[in-house]
Amino acid sequence: MVMTWQKTLPGLGTGAVRLAKRITALSEGKLEVLPYGGGELVPPLEIFDAVSQGTAEMGHSSPYYWLNKHTASAFFCAVPGGLTAQEQNAWVYFAGGQQLWDKLYAPFGLRAFPAGNTGAQMGGWFNREIKTVDDLKGLKMRIPGLAGEVLNLLGGSSQTISPQELFTSMQSGVIDALEWVGPWNDLALGFHKVSKYYYGPGFHEAGPMLELMVNKAAFEQLSPELQRIIKVACAAENDLMAAEYYANNVRAMQVLRNDHSTDVRSFPPEVLKSFFKVSEEVVANVGSKDALAKEIYESYAGFRKASMAMTPVMELGFLQARNQNRSDA
Ligand code: CA
């Protein structure tokens, strides 16, 4: 199993290693999965090809790294203004998403299963105060993929910088802002030491789903029992990683606020409005690339719309009411 992450990266890497160990344990060693961190066997962003070609049988990554293979891959991870982790799970497991994912990956000789989630991410670290959309003009920000397109359309300048160079790029002023993940991962990398503001929410990644890719031919050679073990282990890790992120984000946000006096802010409503408006355009454009992209986009957007009609009287209504009526404020 090759991975995009280092094996020791909390959450993404450690979750992938836990998944490999669980498959090995559940199969009582009949299927021994050996994890290789990013760069150990193949470079982090070449694992799609490695698993597709059978150089490795499995890979753990984020589907939105494969926009260059098919732009619709983003729908199986996260798109700006898209689904929360709970919604993404619902769509993939029970509302047609998995079938479309299988259809998308079949020409590449791949199967993929949900295998982790970071949950809602933060908007990112800024050394410029964001009061209006004009403050995004000329903003040099590390924010990759479709979210980068959104920033560029609003006058910013998205940058692609490797995780190892993020801290020094921010410190030296090469960039004005960056997004990475959320409190847990961000605190560990020390971004609070080189940034003035920590803005949320992450309009671009409300619940990115991670994947376990399996070489299709290799998967089909396995017994039904071993195939089932892979699926069950993935489903378990999909839940565990999300829970681990949530628990650690809560803890790390307290540390940032209480121990480091981090200035945690919400983007102004006007700025969020622009982020979401432009996100709609960027995502609709992804959904118009070809017939399959259209089919995936329509399924995804249809589910999102139906969920938005429900959440005011369910999760959203509850969370708003709970915060408004808290007794410990
Ligand atoms: Ca991110």
mmCIF file of C-alpha atoms and ligand atoms in Angstrom:
data_model
loop_
_atom_site.group_PDB
_atom_site.id
_atom_site.type_symbol
_atom_site.label_atom_id
_atom_site.label_comp_id
_atom_site.label_asym_id
_atom_site.label_seq_id
_atom_site.Cartn_x
_atom_site.Cartn_y
_atom_site.Cartn_z
ATOM 1 C CA MET A 1 0.000 0.000 0.000
ATOM 2 C CA VAL A 2 1.575 3.225 -1.177
ATOM 3 C CA MET A 3 0.469 6.491 0.345
ATOM 4 C CA THR A 4 0.478 10.179 -0.464
ATOM 5 C CA TRP A 5 1.349 10.924 3.171
ATOM 6 C CA GLN A 6 4.253 10.274 5.440
ATOM 7 C CA LYS A 7 3.380 7.316 7.680
ATOM 8 C CA THR A 8 3.806 9.460 10.805
ATOM 9 C CA LEU A 9 1.572 12.362 9.668
ATOM 10 C CA PRO A 10 -1.101 12.482 12.402
ATOM 11 C CA GLY A 11 -4.523 11.536 11.079
ATOM 12 C CA LEU A 12 -3.934 11.008 7.380
ATOM 13 C CA GLY A 13 -0.756 8.953 7.667
ATOM 14 C CA THR A 14 -1.380 7.238 10.987
ATOM 15 C CA GLY A 15 -4.941 6.375 9.913
ATOM 16 C CA ALA A 16 -3.721 4.788 6.688
ATOM 17 C CA VAL A 17 -1.181 2.701 8.616
ATOM 18 C CA ARG A 18 -3.918 1.651 11.067
ATOM 19 C CA LEU A 19 -6.043 0.555 8.090
ATOM 20 C CA ALA A 20 -3.195 -1.557 6.692
ATOM 21 C CA LYS A 21 -2.683 -3.207 10.084
ATOM 22 C CA ARG A 22 -6.405 -3.855 10.507
ATOM 23 C CA ILE A 23 -6.747 -5.593 7.127
ATOM 24 C CA THR A 24 -3.738 -7.760 8.005
ATOM 25 C CA ALA A 25 -5.160 -8.576 11.470
ATOM 26 C CA LEU A 26 -8.747 -9.254 10.338
ATOM 27 C CA SER A 27 -7.506 -11.606 7.633
ATOM 28 C CA GLU A 28 -5.224 -13.300 10.196
ATOM 29 C CA GLY A 29 -2.276 -12.577 7.928
ATOM 30 C CA LYS A 30 -3.845 -14.094 4.798
ATOM 31 C CA LEU A 31 -3.716 -10.591 3.321
ATOM 32 C CA GLU A 32 -0.659 -8.805 4.639
ATOM 33 C CA VAL A 33 -0.745 -5.106 3.795
ATOM 34 C CA LEU A 34 2.598 -3.299 3.948
ATOM 35 C CA PRO A 35 2.305 0.513 4.072
ATOM 36 C CA TYR A 36 4.854 2.710 2.291
ATOM 37 C CA GLY A 37 4.852 6.437 3.042
ATOM 38 C CA GLY A 38 4.932 9.068 0.329
ATOM 39 C CA GLY A 39 8.194 8.865 -1.604
ATOM 40 C CA GLU A 40 9.324 5.561 -0.115
ATOM 41 C CA LEU A 41 8.259 3.481 -3.100
ATOM 42 C CA VAL A 42 6.691 6.058 -5.419
ATOM 43 C CA PRO A 43 6.363 9.861 -5.184
ATOM 44 C CA PRO A 44 3.278 11.041 -3.244
ATOM 45 C CA LEU A 45 1.322 12.216 -6.282
ATOM 46 C CA GLU A 46 2.174 9.267 -8.528
ATOM 47 C CA ILE A 47 0.413 6.609 -6.526
ATOM 48 C CA PHE A 48 -2.685 6.689 -8.765
ATOM 49 C CA ASP A 49 -0.561 5.504 -11.684
ATOM 50 C CA ALA A 50 1.342 3.037 -9.495
ATOM 51 C CA VAL A 51 -1.856 1.296 -8.344
ATOM 52 C CA SER A 52 -3.482 1.595 -11.762
ATOM 53 C CA GLN A 53 -0.482 -0.131 -13.370
ATOM 54 C CA GLY A 54 -0.127 -2.681 -10.581
ATOM 55 C CA THR A 55 3.290 -1.502 -9.348
ATOM 56 C CA ALA A 56 1.515 -1.436 -5.981
ATOM 57 C CA GLU A 57 -1.787 -3.167 -5.221
ATOM 58 C CA MET A 58 -3.191 -0.481 -2.909
ATOM 59 C CA GLY A 59 -2.924 3.245 -2.373
ATOM 60 C CA HIS A 60 -4.185 5.666 0.269
ATOM 61 C CA SER A 61 -4.803 9.213 -0.899
ATOM 62 C CA SER A 62 -7.272 12.027 -1.667
ATOM 63 C CA PRO A 63 -9.288 11.648 -4.873
ATOM 64 C CA TYR A 64 -8.990 15.377 -5.609
ATOM 65 C CA TYR A 65 -5.300 14.931 -6.341
ATOM 66 C CA TRP A 66 -6.363 13.180 -9.569
ATOM 67 C CA LEU A 67 -8.015 16.129 -11.339
ATOM 68 C CA ASN A 68 -5.500 15.579 -14.149
ATOM 69 C CA LYS A 69 -6.879 12.038 -14.639
ATOM 70 C CA HIS A 70 -10.511 13.128 -14.514
ATOM 71 C CA THR A 71 -11.770 16.380 -13.008
ATOM 72 C CA ALA A 72 -14.854 14.635 -11.580
ATOM 73 C CA SER A 73 -12.588 12.763 -9.127
ATOM 74 C CA ALA A 74 -12.967 15.830 -6.885
ATOM 75 C CA PHE A 75 -16.578 14.889 -6.122
ATOM 76 C CA PHE A 76 -15.328 11.802 -4.284
ATOM 77 C CA CYS A 77 -13.204 13.938 -1.963
ATOM 78 C CA ALA A 78 -14.309 17.565 -1.660
ATOM 79 C CA VAL A 79 -15.332 20.446 -3.893
ATOM 80 C CA PRO A 80 -15.643 24.096 -2.796
ATOM 81 C CA GLY A 81 -19.037 24.698 -1.242
ATOM 82 C CA GLY A 82 -19.682 20.953 -1.259
ATOM 83 C CA LEU A 83 -20.756 18.265 1.189
ATOM 84 C CA THR A 84 -19.936 17.795 4.861
ATOM 85 C CA ALA A 85 -18.391 14.505 5.957
ATOM 86 C CA GLN A 86 -21.796 13.188 7.026
ATOM 87 C CA GLU A 87 -23.368 14.179 3.702
ATOM 88 C CA GLN A 88 -20.439 12.828 1.703
ATOM 89 C CA ASN A 89 -20.751 9.456 3.451
ATOM 90 C CA ALA A 90 -24.497 9.409 2.843
ATOM 91 C CA TRP A 91 -24.091 10.189 -0.849
ATOM 92 C CA VAL A 92 -21.272 7.696 -1.468
ATOM 93 C CA TYR A 93 -22.642 4.811 0.629
ATOM 94 C CA PHE A 94 -26.396 5.148 0.085
ATOM 95 C CA ALA A 95 -27.291 7.666 -2.615
ATOM 96 C CA GLY A 96 -25.484 6.455 -5.728
ATOM 97 C CA GLY A 97 -21.990 7.895 -5.195
ATOM 98 C CA GLN A 98 -20.094 4.600 -4.954
ATOM 99 C CA GLN A 99 -21.544 3.296 -8.223
ATOM 100 C CA LEU A 100 -20.449 6.473 -9.998
ATOM 101 C CA TRP A 101 -17.014 6.264 -8.392
ATOM 102 C CA ASP A 102 -16.670 2.673 -9.671
ATOM 103 C CA LYS A 103 -17.676 3.867 -13.145
ATOM 104 C CA LEU A 104 -15.121 6.693 -13.031
ATOM 105 C CA TYR A 105 -12.211 4.494 -11.875
ATOM 106 C CA ALA A 106 -12.966 1.344 -13.947
ATOM 107 C CA PRO A 107 -11.134 2.594 -17.084
ATOM 108 C CA PHE A 108 -8.038 3.053 -14.900
ATOM 109 C CA GLY A 109 -8.238 -0.511 -13.556
ATOM 110 C CA LEU A 110 -9.050 0.701 -10.054
ATOM 111 C CA ARG A 111 -11.568 0.188 -7.278
ATOM 112 C CA ALA A 112 -11.820 2.706 -4.478
ATOM 113 C CA PHE A 113 -13.492 2.791 -1.078
ATOM 114 C CA PRO A 114 -14.026 5.600 1.442
ATOM 115 C CA ALA A 115 -11.158 5.290 3.924
ATOM 116 C CA GLY A 116 -10.966 8.358 6.131
ATOM 117 C CA ASN A 117 -12.085 11.968 6.448
ATOM 118 C CA THR A 118 -10.574 15.074 8.030
ATOM 119 C CA GLY A 119 -13.999 16.564 8.714
ATOM 120 C CA ALA A 120 -14.514 20.303 8.253
ATOM 121 C CA GLN A 121 -11.298 22.170 7.581
ATOM 122 C CA MET A 122 -10.365 25.748 8.414
ATOM 123 C CA GLY A 123 -10.207 28.599 5.917
ATOM 124 C CA GLY A 124 -6.566 29.078 6.776
ATOM 125 C CA TRP A 125 -3.852 31.270 8.213
ATOM 126 C CA PHE A 126 -3.606 34.892 7.078
ATOM 127 C CA ASN A 127 -1.194 37.747 7.567
ATOM 128 C CA ARG A 128 -3.673 40.142 6.019
ATOM 129 C CA GLU A 129 -6.995 41.032 7.585
ATOM 130 C CA ILE A 130 -9.904 40.022 5.353
ATOM 131 C CA LYS A 131 -12.677 42.601 5.720
ATOM 132 C CA THR A 132 -14.032 42.685 2.175
ATOM 133 C CA VAL A 133 -13.566 40.782 -1.083
ATOM 134 C CA ASP A 134 -11.118 43.516 -2.134
ATOM 135 C CA ASP A 135 -8.730 42.239 0.524
ATOM 136 C CA LEU A 136 -8.397 39.027 -1.504
ATOM 137 C CA LYS A 137 -6.952 40.966 -4.459
ATOM 138 C CA GLY A 138 -3.315 40.090 -4.956
ATOM 139 C CA LEU A 139 -3.395 37.758 -1.949
ATOM 140 C CA LYS A 140 -0.720 35.111 -2.404
ATOM 141 C CA MET A 141 -2.152 32.023 -0.768
ATOM 142 C CA ARG A 142 -1.250 28.373 -0.727
ATOM 143 C CA ILE A 143 -4.585 26.829 -1.629
ATOM 144 C CA PRO A 144 -4.532 24.055 -4.217
ATOM 145 C CA GLY A 145 -6.957 22.638 -6.756
ATOM 146 C CA LEU A 146 -10.465 23.923 -7.378
ATOM 147 C CA ALA A 147 -10.333 26.140 -4.271
ATOM 148 C CA GLY A 148 -7.286 27.826 -5.802
ATOM 149 C CA GLU A 149 -9.351 28.534 -8.916
ATOM 150 C CA VAL A 150 -11.992 30.161 -6.729
ATOM 151 C CA LEU A 151 -9.408 32.427 -5.087
ATOM 152 C CA ASN A 152 -7.932 33.365 -8.465
ATOM 153 C CA LEU A 153 -11.360 34.332 -9.833
ATOM 154 C CA LEU A 154 -11.721 36.655 -6.845
ATOM 155 C CA GLY A 155 -8.424 38.362 -7.665
ATOM 156 C CA GLY A 156 -6.090 36.319 -5.476
ATOM 157 C CA SER A 157 -3.083 34.320 -6.525
ATOM 158 C CA SER A 158 -3.140 30.647 -5.557
ATOM 159 C CA GLN A 159 0.222 29.039 -4.937
ATOM 160 C CA THR A 160 1.260 25.408 -4.853
ATOM 161 C CA ILE A 161 3.801 24.809 -2.096
ATOM 162 C CA SER A 162 4.816 21.509 -0.567
ATOM 163 C CA PRO A 163 3.846 20.993 3.091
ATOM 164 C CA GLN A 164 7.500 20.983 4.170
ATOM 165 C CA GLU A 165 7.990 24.530 2.842
ATOM 166 C CA LEU A 166 4.770 26.080 4.121
ATOM 167 C CA PHE A 167 6.119 27.388 7.424
ATOM 168 C CA THR A 168 9.164 29.150 5.975
ATOM 169 C CA SER A 169 7.148 30.498 3.015
ATOM 170 C CA MET A 170 4.754 32.150 5.441
ATOM 171 C CA GLN A 171 7.538 33.315 7.733
ATOM 172 C CA SER A 172 9.521 34.947 4.931
ATOM 173 C CA GLY A 173 6.465 36.560 3.347
ATOM 174 C CA VAL A 174 6.656 34.545 0.102
ATOM 175 C CA ILE A 175 2.944 33.935 0.745
ATOM 176 C CA ASP A 176 0.362 36.028 2.631
ATOM 177 C CA ALA A 177 -1.871 33.125 3.568
ATOM 178 C CA LEU A 178 -2.129 29.364 3.545
ATOM 179 C CA GLU A 179 -4.631 26.641 4.164
ATOM 180 C CA TRP A 180 -3.536 23.220 5.331
ATOM 181 C CA VAL A 181 -6.092 21.188 7.291
ATOM 182 C CA GLY A 182 -7.440 22.276 10.679
ATOM 183 C CA PRO A 183 -6.397 22.935 14.285
ATOM 184 C CA TRP A 184 -4.884 19.488 14.967
ATOM 185 C CA ASN A 185 -2.547 19.313 11.945
ATOM 186 C CA ASP A 186 -1.990 23.085 11.775
ATOM 187 C CA LEU A 187 -0.923 23.429 15.412
ATOM 188 C CA ALA A 188 1.650 20.675 14.946
ATOM 189 C CA LEU A 189 3.207 22.574 12.045
ATOM 190 C CA GLY A 190 3.385 25.789 14.089
ATOM 191 C CA PHE A 191 1.567 28.102 11.679
ATOM 192 C CA HIS A 192 0.313 30.181 14.623
ATOM 193 C CA LYS A 193 3.901 31.359 15.143
ATOM 194 C CA VAL A 194 4.113 33.019 11.729
ATOM 195 C CA SER A 195 0.510 34.151 11.148
ATOM 196 C CA LYS A 196 -1.728 36.915 12.493
ATOM 197 C CA TYR A 197 -5.184 35.463 11.890
ATOM 198 C CA TYR A 198 -6.812 32.034 11.701
ATOM 199 C CA TYR A 199 -9.931 32.297 9.567
ATOM 200 C CA GLY A 200 -12.808 29.876 9.160
ATOM 201 C CA PRO A 201 -14.821 28.202 7.916
ATOM 202 C CA GLY A 202 -13.048 26.276 5.181
ATOM 203 C CA PHE A 203 -15.630 26.951 2.482
ATOM 204 C CA HIS A 204 -13.629 24.700 0.171
ATOM 205 C CA GLU A 205 -13.319 21.518 2.267
ATOM 206 C CA ALA A 206 -16.282 20.765 4.502
ATOM 207 C CA GLY A 207 -15.492 17.054 4.776
ATOM 208 C CA PRO A 208 -12.905 15.719 2.334
ATOM 209 C CA MET A 209 -13.173 11.959 1.918
ATOM 210 C CA LEU A 210 -10.016 9.935 1.587
ATOM 211 C CA GLU A 211 -9.729 6.765 -0.427
ATOM 212 C CA LEU A 212 -8.219 3.341 -0.434
ATOM 213 C CA MET A 213 -7.546 2.541 -4.072
ATOM 214 C CA VAL A 214 -7.117 -1.092 -4.962
ATOM 215 C CA ASN A 215 -5.845 -2.434 -8.261
ATOM 216 C CA LYS A 216 -9.013 -3.884 -9.792
ATOM 217 C CA ALA A 217 -7.426 -7.085 -11.147
ATOM 218 C CA ALA A 218 -5.695 -7.722 -7.809
ATOM 219 C CA PHE A 219 -8.952 -7.100 -5.925
ATOM 220 C CA GLU A 220 -10.909 -9.485 -8.124
ATOM 221 C CA GLN A 221 -8.369 -12.245 -7.520
ATOM 222 C CA LEU A 222 -9.080 -12.127 -3.781
ATOM 223 C CA SER A 223 -11.603 -14.443 -2.132
ATOM 224 C CA PRO A 224 -15.008 -12.939 -1.294
ATOM 225 C CA GLU A 225 -13.986 -13.102 2.372
ATOM 226 C CA LEU A 226 -10.827 -11.040 1.838
ATOM 227 C CA GLN A 227 -12.709 -8.552 -0.338
ATOM 228 C CA ARG A 228 -15.238 -8.168 2.463
ATOM 229 C CA ILE A 229 -12.456 -7.624 5.007
ATOM 230 C CA ILE A 230 -11.014 -4.796 2.899
ATOM 231 C CA LYS A 231 -14.421 -3.121 2.633
ATOM 232 C CA VAL A 232 -15.211 -3.481 6.334
ATOM 233 C CA ALA A 233 -11.766 -2.244 7.380
ATOM 234 C CA CYS A 234 -12.137 0.791 5.111
ATOM 235 C CA ALA A 235 -15.565 1.597 6.533
ATOM 236 C CA ALA A 236 -14.134 1.365 10.051
ATOM 237 C CA GLU A 237 -11.214 3.673 9.244
ATOM 238 C CA ASN A 238 -13.546 6.091 7.477
ATOM 239 C CA ASP A 239 -15.347 6.577 10.816
ATOM 240 C CA LEU A 240 -12.343 6.350 13.121
ATOM 241 C CA MET A 241 -10.240 8.932 11.330
ATOM 242 C CA ALA A 242 -13.112 11.435 11.269
ATOM 243 C CA ALA A 243 -13.689 10.929 15.007
ATOM 244 C CA GLU A 244 -9.970 11.234 15.713
ATOM 245 C CA TYR A 245 -9.817 14.498 13.756
ATOM 246 C CA TYR A 246 -12.827 15.932 15.542
ATOM 247 C CA ALA A 247 -11.562 15.093 19.030
ATOM 248 C CA ASN A 248 -8.098 16.460 18.309
ATOM 249 C CA ASN A 249 -9.426 19.581 16.570
ATOM 250 C CA VAL A 250 -11.466 20.434 19.660
ATOM 251 C CA ARG A 251 -8.374 20.001 21.852
ATOM 252 C CA ALA A 252 -6.007 21.851 19.482
ATOM 253 C CA MET A 253 -8.402 24.788 19.065
ATOM 254 C CA GLN A 254 -8.398 25.205 22.851
ATOM 255 C CA VAL A 255 -4.594 25.149 22.880
ATOM 256 C CA LEU A 256 -4.391 27.724 20.083
ATOM 257 C CA ARG A 257 -6.832 30.065 21.807
ATOM 258 C CA ASN A 258 -5.747 29.611 25.419
ATOM 259 C CA ASP A 259 -2.012 28.955 25.204
ATOM 260 C CA HIS A 260 -1.063 30.852 22.049
ATOM 261 C CA SER A 261 -3.729 33.610 21.990
ATOM 262 C CA THR A 262 -4.434 32.835 18.361
ATOM 263 C CA ASP A 263 -6.786 35.373 16.757
ATOM 264 C CA VAL A 264 -9.487 32.999 15.476
ATOM 265 C CA ARG A 265 -11.993 34.714 13.199
ATOM 266 C CA SER A 266 -14.904 34.073 10.882
ATOM 267 C CA PHE A 267 -14.779 35.345 7.323
ATOM 268 C CA PRO A 268 -17.221 38.286 6.965
ATOM 269 C CA PRO A 269 -20.601 37.263 5.458
ATOM 270 C CA GLU A 270 -19.920 39.282 2.302
ATOM 271 C CA VAL A 271 -16.657 37.405 1.710
ATOM 272 C CA LEU A 272 -18.301 34.033 2.313
ATOM 273 C CA LYS A 273 -21.054 34.985 -0.123
ATOM 274 C CA SER A 274 -18.442 35.578 -2.828
ATOM 275 C CA PHE A 275 -16.582 32.364 -2.008
ATOM 276 C CA PHE A 276 -19.780 30.329 -2.350
ATOM 277 C CA LYS A 277 -21.013 32.135 -5.464
ATOM 278 C CA VAL A 278 -17.749 31.602 -7.341
ATOM 279 C CA SER A 279 -17.486 28.028 -6.007
ATOM 280 C CA GLU A 280 -20.855 27.241 -7.619
ATOM 281 C CA GLU A 281 -19.487 28.414 -10.980
ATOM 282 C CA VAL A 282 -16.200 26.536 -10.689
ATOM 283 C CA VAL A 283 -17.909 23.296 -9.626
ATOM 284 C CA ALA A 284 -20.599 23.555 -12.330
ATOM 285 C CA ASN A 285 -17.800 23.968 -14.854
ATOM 286 C CA VAL A 286 -16.140 20.768 -13.586
ATOM 287 C CA GLY A 287 -19.513 19.076 -14.001
ATOM 288 C CA SER A 288 -19.746 20.045 -17.655
ATOM 289 C CA LYS A 289 -16.452 18.561 -18.899
ATOM 290 C CA ASP A 290 -17.966 15.386 -20.343
ATOM 291 C CA ALA A 291 -20.983 13.061 -20.034
ATOM 292 C CA LEU A 292 -19.653 11.190 -17.012
ATOM 293 C CA ALA A 293 -18.675 14.406 -15.209
ATOM 294 C CA LYS A 294 -22.207 15.666 -15.862
ATOM 295 C CA GLU A 295 -23.768 12.489 -14.486
ATOM 296 C CA ILE A 296 -21.627 12.667 -11.341
ATOM 297 C CA TYR A 297 -22.192 16.399 -10.876
ATOM 298 C CA GLU A 298 -25.961 16.062 -11.209
ATOM 299 C CA SER A 299 -26.103 13.245 -8.676
ATOM 300 C CA TYR A 300 -23.864 15.138 -6.221
ATOM 301 C CA ALA A 301 -25.574 18.511 -6.671
ATOM 302 C CA GLY A 302 -29.003 16.898 -6.406
ATOM 303 C CA PHE A 303 -28.118 15.263 -3.114
ATOM 304 C CA ARG A 304 -26.613 18.491 -1.773
ATOM 305 C CA LYS A 305 -29.737 20.446 -2.697
ATOM 306 C CA ALA A 306 -32.036 17.944 -0.990
ATOM 307 C CA SER A 307 -29.826 17.952 2.096
ATOM 308 C CA MET A 308 -29.833 21.751 2.233
ATOM 309 C CA ALA A 309 -33.623 21.639 2.236
ATOM 310 C CA MET A 310 -33.536 19.341 5.251
ATOM 311 C CA THR A 311 -30.707 20.648 7.448
ATOM 312 C CA PRO A 312 -32.430 23.849 8.721
ATOM 313 C CA VAL A 313 -34.812 21.662 10.706
ATOM 314 C CA MET A 314 -32.192 19.012 11.487
ATOM 315 C CA GLU A 315 -28.399 19.391 12.041
ATOM 316 C CA LEU A 316 -28.105 23.069 11.108
ATOM 317 C CA GLY A 317 -31.156 24.036 13.132
ATOM 318 C CA PHE A 318 -29.892 22.111 16.108
ATOM 319 C CA LEU A 319 -26.339 23.502 16.018
ATOM 320 C CA GLN A 320 -27.560 27.082 15.679
ATOM 321 C CA ALA A 321 -30.077 26.695 18.497
ATOM 322 C CA ARG A 322 -27.527 24.960 20.730
ATOM 323 C CA ASN A 323 -24.974 27.744 20.345
ATOM 324 C CA GLN A 324 -27.583 30.486 20.750
ATOM 325 C CA ASN A 325 -28.960 28.929 23.919
ATOM 326 C CA ARG A 326 -25.791 27.808 25.593
ATOM 327 C CA SER A 327 -25.857 28.230 29.336
ATOM 328 C CA ASP A 328 -22.071 28.392 29.838
ATOM 329 C CA ALA A 329 -21.397 31.382 27.556
HETATM 330 CA CA CA B 1 -6.833 21.612 3.023
#
